[in-house]
Amino acid sequence: MLQLEQHEATIRNVNGRIQKHGKFVRKLAGDMDFSCAAPNTILDAIEPGLRESLFRAVAKGEQLDFDHEQKAAAANITDGLVQVRHTGLAPIAVDHDFTGYEITIEDVSPDGDAEPIVLVDLTLKNLRMKPLEGGSVVMGFRVSTELTEEEVAEIHAAWVREKVRITLIPPSRQSQEQEDLAA
């Protein structure tokens, strides 16, 4: 499952909406689209074998340019899978919704005085990945959840800043942390 720790990201879009529960109950909800770059090793957590199907090692006689070599070294990719296997592919999409996520959205602006936004019980969907030479991927995804009026305002303020730092916690880790706190 996808997990990000203190990862720089961009908020691409925010969409507020009303979620209906039965005939008379209406609740605020929202969708937030994020994009970020990450080492290709993150693909291993999404689907075993995905990274190997999208990346290959540099063949003898081939050479990565200096920027791509730097990125691969910074990402600590030790198995050499840094060359995009199929350069003409459009971004790869995962056709599955993941429920039970938690996200923390932090301010990275120079004044950086906004309180972190913590949202729970998210649905992560529309996950798409574009492999890049040098062993990284650009990812985009949407998170959806019910919101309070205060959270709507905080999210829109973060959207205006655009650049944020996110921690995305999958449901299994969230459950484990709650068990650790109870012990």
PDB file of C-alpha atoms in Angstrom:
ATOM      1  CA  MET A   1       0.000   0.000   0.000  1.00  0.00           C
ATOM      2  CA  LEU A   2       1.161   3.500  -0.788  1.00  0.00           C
ATOM      3  CA  GLN A   3       2.794   5.273   2.133  1.00  0.00           C
ATOM      4  CA  LEU A   4       4.557   8.644   2.201  1.00  0.00           C
ATOM      5  CA  GLU A   5       6.503  10.179   5.095  1.00  0.00           C
ATOM      6  CA  GLN A   6       7.016  13.950   5.203  1.00  0.00           C
ATOM      7  CA  HIS A   7       6.934  14.040   1.412  1.00  0.00           C
ATOM      8  CA  GLU A   8       6.868  17.274  -0.594  1.00  0.00           C
ATOM      9  CA  ALA A   9       3.821  17.434  -2.836  1.00  0.00           C
ATOM     10  CA  THR A  10       1.694  19.855  -4.803  1.00  0.00           C
ATOM     11  CA  ILE A  11      -2.042  20.292  -4.327  1.00  0.00           C
ATOM     12  CA  ARG A  12      -3.355  20.335  -7.895  1.00  0.00           C
ATOM     13  CA  ASN A  13      -7.069  20.697  -7.247  1.00  0.00           C
ATOM     14  CA  VAL A  14      -9.647  20.845  -4.473  1.00  0.00           C
ATOM     15  CA  ASN A  15     -13.298  20.030  -5.051  1.00  0.00           C
ATOM     16  CA  GLY A  16     -15.928  20.559  -2.383  1.00  0.00           C
ATOM     17  CA  ARG A  17     -19.174  18.643  -2.607  1.00  0.00           C
ATOM     18  CA  ILE A  18     -22.164  17.399  -0.641  1.00  0.00           C
ATOM     19  CA  GLN A  19     -22.403  13.723   0.277  1.00  0.00           C
ATOM     20  CA  LYS A  20     -25.906  12.362   0.824  1.00  0.00           C
ATOM     21  CA  HIS A  21     -26.565   9.758   3.515  1.00  0.00           C
ATOM     22  CA  GLY A  22     -30.119   8.629   3.053  1.00  0.00           C
ATOM     23  CA  LYS A  23     -32.937  10.958   2.115  1.00  0.00           C
ATOM     24  CA  PHE A  24     -32.340  13.784   4.609  1.00  0.00           C
ATOM     25  CA  VAL A  25     -28.724  13.709   5.810  1.00  0.00           C
ATOM     26  CA  ARG A  26     -26.269  15.826   3.842  1.00  0.00           C
ATOM     27  CA  LYS A  27     -22.618  16.225   4.803  1.00  0.00           C
ATOM     28  CA  LEU A  28     -19.730  18.300   3.504  1.00  0.00           C
ATOM     29  CA  ALA A  29     -17.095  16.296   1.671  1.00  0.00           C
ATOM     30  CA  GLY A  30     -14.159  17.026  -0.545  1.00  0.00           C
ATOM     31  CA  ASP A  31     -11.650  15.663  -2.992  1.00  0.00           C
ATOM     32  CA  MET A  32      -8.022  16.813  -3.138  1.00  0.00           C
ATOM     33  CA  ASP A  33      -5.688  15.999  -6.012  1.00  0.00           C
ATOM     34  CA  PHE A  34      -1.974  15.744  -5.197  1.00  0.00           C
ATOM     35  CA  SER A  35       1.125  15.201  -7.302  1.00  0.00           C
ATOM     36  CA  CYS A  36       4.657  14.385  -6.194  1.00  0.00           C
ATOM     37  CA  ALA A  37       7.874  12.780  -7.351  1.00  0.00           C
ATOM     38  CA  ALA A  38       9.336   9.762  -5.573  1.00  0.00           C
ATOM     39  CA  PRO A  39      12.014   7.105  -6.036  1.00  0.00           C
ATOM     40  CA  ASN A  40      10.782   4.192  -8.142  1.00  0.00           C
ATOM     41  CA  THR A  41      11.147   1.895  -5.115  1.00  0.00           C
ATOM     42  CA  ILE A  42       7.756   3.203  -3.965  1.00  0.00           C
ATOM     43  CA  LEU A  43       6.224   1.060  -6.718  1.00  0.00           C
ATOM     44  CA  ASP A  44       7.166  -2.075  -4.746  1.00  0.00           C
ATOM     45  CA  ALA A  45       4.687  -1.082  -2.038  1.00  0.00           C
ATOM     46  CA  ILE A  46       1.899  -0.439  -4.530  1.00  0.00           C
ATOM     47  CA  GLU A  47       2.137  -3.710  -6.458  1.00  0.00           C
ATOM     48  CA  PRO A  48       4.884  -6.351  -6.303  1.00  0.00           C
ATOM     49  CA  GLY A  49       6.688  -6.570  -9.647  1.00  0.00           C
ATOM     50  CA  LEU A  50       5.426  -3.191 -10.895  1.00  0.00           C
ATOM     51  CA  ARG A  51       8.840  -1.520 -10.653  1.00  0.00           C
ATOM     52  CA  GLU A  52      10.530  -4.357 -12.547  1.00  0.00           C
ATOM     53  CA  SER A  53       7.922  -4.118 -15.313  1.00  0.00           C
ATOM     54  CA  LEU A  54       8.504  -0.379 -15.759  1.00  0.00           C
ATOM     55  CA  PHE A  55      12.273  -0.069 -15.166  1.00  0.00           C
ATOM     56  CA  ARG A  56      15.376  -1.969 -16.243  1.00  0.00           C
ATOM     57  CA  ALA A  57      19.063  -1.755 -15.505  1.00  0.00           C
ATOM     58  CA  VAL A  58      21.293   0.324 -17.744  1.00  0.00           C
ATOM     59  CA  ALA A  59      22.736  -1.970 -20.423  1.00  0.00           C
ATOM     60  CA  LYS A  60      26.418  -2.116 -21.331  1.00  0.00           C
ATOM     61  CA  GLY A  61      27.324   0.780 -23.575  1.00  0.00           C
ATOM     62  CA  GLU A  62      24.332   2.864 -22.418  1.00  0.00           C
ATOM     63  CA  GLN A  63      24.882   5.806 -20.175  1.00  0.00           C
ATOM     64  CA  LEU A  64      22.558   7.947 -18.093  1.00  0.00           C
ATOM     65  CA  ASP A  65      23.195  11.653 -18.152  1.00  0.00           C
ATOM     66  CA  PHE A  66      24.690  13.237 -15.047  1.00  0.00           C
ATOM     67  CA  ASP A  67      21.341  14.541 -13.684  1.00  0.00           C
ATOM     68  CA  HIS A  68      19.743  11.104 -13.867  1.00  0.00           C
ATOM     69  CA  GLU A  69      22.772   9.479 -12.217  1.00  0.00           C
ATOM     70  CA  GLN A  70      22.544  12.032  -9.390  1.00  0.00           C
ATOM     71  CA  LYS A  71      18.835  11.350  -8.891  1.00  0.00           C
ATOM     72  CA  ALA A  72      19.369   7.581  -8.814  1.00  0.00           C
ATOM     73  CA  ALA A  73      22.151   7.967  -6.247  1.00  0.00           C
ATOM     74  CA  ALA A  74      20.031  10.317  -4.108  1.00  0.00           C
ATOM     75  CA  ALA A  75      17.117   7.864  -4.230  1.00  0.00           C
ATOM     76  CA  ASN A  76      19.436   5.087  -3.008  1.00  0.00           C
ATOM     77  CA  ILE A  77      18.432   2.718  -5.813  1.00  0.00           C
ATOM     78  CA  THR A  78      20.976  -0.061  -5.417  1.00  0.00           C
ATOM     79  CA  ASP A  79      19.673  -2.667  -7.876  1.00  0.00           C
ATOM     80  CA  GLY A  80      20.293  -0.496 -10.957  1.00  0.00           C
ATOM     81  CA  LEU A  81      16.660  -0.393 -12.155  1.00  0.00           C
ATOM     82  CA  VAL A  82      16.798   3.217 -13.330  1.00  0.00           C
ATOM     83  CA  GLN A  83      16.163   3.062 -17.098  1.00  0.00           C
ATOM     84  CA  VAL A  84      12.533   3.358 -18.237  1.00  0.00           C
ATOM     85  CA  ARG A  85      11.627   0.091 -19.960  1.00  0.00           C
ATOM     86  CA  HIS A  86       8.825   1.463 -22.197  1.00  0.00           C
ATOM     87  CA  THR A  87       9.375   5.166 -22.904  1.00  0.00           C
ATOM     88  CA  GLY A  88       6.207   5.674 -24.944  1.00  0.00           C
ATOM     89  CA  LEU A  89       3.748   4.647 -22.241  1.00  0.00           C
ATOM     90  CA  ALA A  90       1.199   7.089 -20.902  1.00  0.00           C
ATOM     91  CA  PRO A  91       0.990   7.310 -17.109  1.00  0.00           C
ATOM     92  CA  ILE A  92      -0.004   4.005 -15.524  1.00  0.00           C
ATOM     93  CA  ALA A  93      -3.294   4.073 -13.589  1.00  0.00           C
ATOM     94  CA  VAL A  94      -4.331   1.834 -10.717  1.00  0.00           C
ATOM     95  CA  ASP A  95      -8.000   0.918 -11.047  1.00  0.00           C
ATOM     96  CA  HIS A  96      -8.706   0.428  -7.360  1.00  0.00           C
ATOM     97  CA  ASP A  97      -9.849   2.629  -4.475  1.00  0.00           C
ATOM     98  CA  PHE A  98      -8.005   2.273  -1.168  1.00  0.00           C
ATOM     99  CA  THR A  99     -10.036   3.062   1.956  1.00  0.00           C
ATOM    100  CA  GLY A 100      -9.075   3.871   5.527  1.00  0.00           C
ATOM    101  CA  TYR A 101      -6.093   6.138   4.856  1.00  0.00           C
ATOM    102  CA  GLU A 102      -4.990   9.069   7.007  1.00  0.00           C
ATOM    103  CA  ILE A 103      -3.193  12.167   5.706  1.00  0.00           C
ATOM    104  CA  THR A 104      -1.338  14.991   7.404  1.00  0.00           C
ATOM    105  CA  ILE A 105      -0.852  18.115   5.286  1.00  0.00           C
ATOM    106  CA  GLU A 106       1.833  20.513   6.491  1.00  0.00           C
ATOM    107  CA  ASP A 107       2.777  24.006   5.402  1.00  0.00           C
ATOM    108  CA  VAL A 108       6.195  24.399   3.721  1.00  0.00           C
ATOM    109  CA  SER A 109       5.924  28.110   2.950  1.00  0.00           C
ATOM    110  CA  PRO A 110       8.686  30.399   4.283  1.00  0.00           C
ATOM    111  CA  ASP A 111       6.509  31.769   7.102  1.00  0.00           C
ATOM    112  CA  GLY A 112       5.186  28.227   7.718  1.00  0.00           C
ATOM    113  CA  ASP A 113       2.866  29.162  10.557  1.00  0.00           C
ATOM    114  CA  ALA A 114      -0.207  27.148   9.527  1.00  0.00           C
ATOM    115  CA  GLU A 115      -1.179  24.232  11.760  1.00  0.00           C
ATOM    116  CA  PRO A 116      -0.983  20.783  10.140  1.00  0.00           C
ATOM    117  CA  ILE A 117      -4.252  19.468   8.727  1.00  0.00           C
ATOM    118  CA  VAL A 118      -5.007  15.879   9.755  1.00  0.00           C
ATOM    119  CA  LEU A 119      -7.751  14.024   7.898  1.00  0.00           C
ATOM    120  CA  VAL A 120      -8.798  10.456   8.653  1.00  0.00           C
ATOM    121  CA  ASP A 121     -10.872   7.761   7.002  1.00  0.00           C
ATOM    122  CA  LEU A 122      -9.863   8.830   3.496  1.00  0.00           C
ATOM    123  CA  THR A 123     -10.380   7.030   0.248  1.00  0.00           C
ATOM    124  CA  LEU A 124      -7.303   7.153  -1.978  1.00  0.00           C
ATOM    125  CA  LYS A 125      -8.157   6.806  -5.658  1.00  0.00           C
ATOM    126  CA  ASN A 126      -7.132   7.723  -9.197  1.00  0.00           C
ATOM    127  CA  LEU A 127      -3.547   6.705  -8.475  1.00  0.00           C
ATOM    128  CA  ARG A 128      -1.400   7.226 -11.555  1.00  0.00           C
ATOM    129  CA  MET A 129       2.345   6.957 -12.069  1.00  0.00           C
ATOM    130  CA  LYS A 130       4.700   8.114 -14.812  1.00  0.00           C
ATOM    131  CA  PRO A 131       8.164   6.501 -14.779  1.00  0.00           C
ATOM    132  CA  LEU A 132      11.123   8.843 -15.373  1.00  0.00           C
ATOM    133  CA  GLU A 133      14.685   8.117 -16.462  1.00  0.00           C
ATOM    134  CA  GLY A 134      17.026   7.913 -13.505  1.00  0.00           C
ATOM    135  CA  GLY A 135      14.768   5.820 -11.280  1.00  0.00           C
ATOM    136  CA  SER A 136      11.965   8.086 -10.187  1.00  0.00           C
ATOM    137  CA  VAL A 137       8.234   8.348 -10.779  1.00  0.00           C
ATOM    138  CA  VAL A 138       5.802  11.223 -10.833  1.00  0.00           C
ATOM    139  CA  MET A 139       2.631  10.215  -9.030  1.00  0.00           C
ATOM    140  CA  GLY A 140      -0.792  11.757  -8.910  1.00  0.00           C
ATOM    141  CA  PHE A 141      -3.652  10.693  -6.690  1.00  0.00           C
ATOM    142  CA  ARG A 142      -6.913  11.895  -5.183  1.00  0.00           C
ATOM    143  CA  VAL A 143      -8.042  11.642  -1.584  1.00  0.00           C
ATOM    144  CA  SER A 144     -11.731  11.926  -0.687  1.00  0.00           C
ATOM    145  CA  THR A 145     -13.363  12.306   2.710  1.00  0.00           C
ATOM    146  CA  GLU A 146     -16.082  14.007   4.700  1.00  0.00           C
ATOM    147  CA  LEU A 147     -15.030  17.422   6.026  1.00  0.00           C
ATOM    148  CA  THR A 148     -16.013  20.013   8.576  1.00  0.00           C
ATOM    149  CA  GLU A 149     -16.466  23.667   7.597  1.00  0.00           C
ATOM    150  CA  GLU A 150     -13.177  24.463   9.366  1.00  0.00           C
ATOM    151  CA  GLU A 151     -11.330  21.750   7.429  1.00  0.00           C
ATOM    152  CA  VAL A 152     -12.729  23.089   4.141  1.00  0.00           C
ATOM    153  CA  ALA A 153     -11.248  26.520   4.943  1.00  0.00           C
ATOM    154  CA  GLU A 154      -7.885  25.036   5.993  1.00  0.00           C
ATOM    155  CA  ILE A 155      -7.672  22.906   2.849  1.00  0.00           C
ATOM    156  CA  HIS A 156      -8.409  25.870   0.604  1.00  0.00           C
ATOM    157  CA  ALA A 157      -5.699  27.893   2.385  1.00  0.00           C
ATOM    158  CA  ALA A 158      -3.238  25.044   1.754  1.00  0.00           C
ATOM    159  CA  TRP A 159      -4.343  24.894  -1.898  1.00  0.00           C
ATOM    160  CA  VAL A 160      -3.497  28.577  -2.308  1.00  0.00           C
ATOM    161  CA  ARG A 161       0.019  27.842  -0.986  1.00  0.00           C
ATOM    162  CA  GLU A 162       0.150  24.883  -3.435  1.00  0.00           C
ATOM    163  CA  LYS A 163       3.365  23.302  -2.090  1.00  0.00           C
ATOM    164  CA  VAL A 164       2.864  21.162   1.011  1.00  0.00           C
ATOM    165  CA  ARG A 165       4.473  18.297   2.899  1.00  0.00           C
ATOM    166  CA  ILE A 166       2.283  15.234   3.300  1.00  0.00           C
ATOM    167  CA  THR A 167       2.368  12.089   5.357  1.00  0.00           C
ATOM    168  CA  LEU A 168       0.062   9.437   3.961  1.00  0.00           C
ATOM    169  CA  ILE A 169      -0.617   6.541   6.322  1.00  0.00           C
ATOM    170  CA  PRO A 170      -2.236   3.329   5.055  1.00  0.00           C
ATOM    171  CA  PRO A 171      -4.941   1.684   7.170  1.00  0.00           C
ATOM    172  CA  SER A 172      -2.806  -1.181   8.490  1.00  0.00           C
ATOM    173  CA  ARG A 173      -0.164   1.151   9.938  1.00  0.00           C
ATOM    174  CA  GLN A 174      -2.817   3.439  11.406  1.00  0.00           C
ATOM    175  CA  SER A 175      -4.416   0.449  13.193  1.00  0.00           C
ATOM    176  CA  GLN A 176      -1.004  -0.675  14.482  1.00  0.00           C
ATOM    177  CA  GLU A 177      -0.256   2.803  15.886  1.00  0.00           C
ATOM    178  CA  GLN A 178      -3.609   2.825  17.691  1.00  0.00           C
ATOM    179  CA  GLU A 179      -2.841  -0.597  19.188  1.00  0.00           C
ATOM    180  CA  ASP A 180       0.594   0.658  20.336  1.00  0.00           C
ATOM    181  CA  LEU A 181      -1.020   3.668  22.034  1.00  0.00           C
ATOM    182  CA  ALA A 182      -3.539   1.450  23.808  1.00  0.00           C
ATOM    183  CA  ALA A 183      -0.804  -0.832  25.209  1.00  0.00           C
TER     184      ALA A 183
END
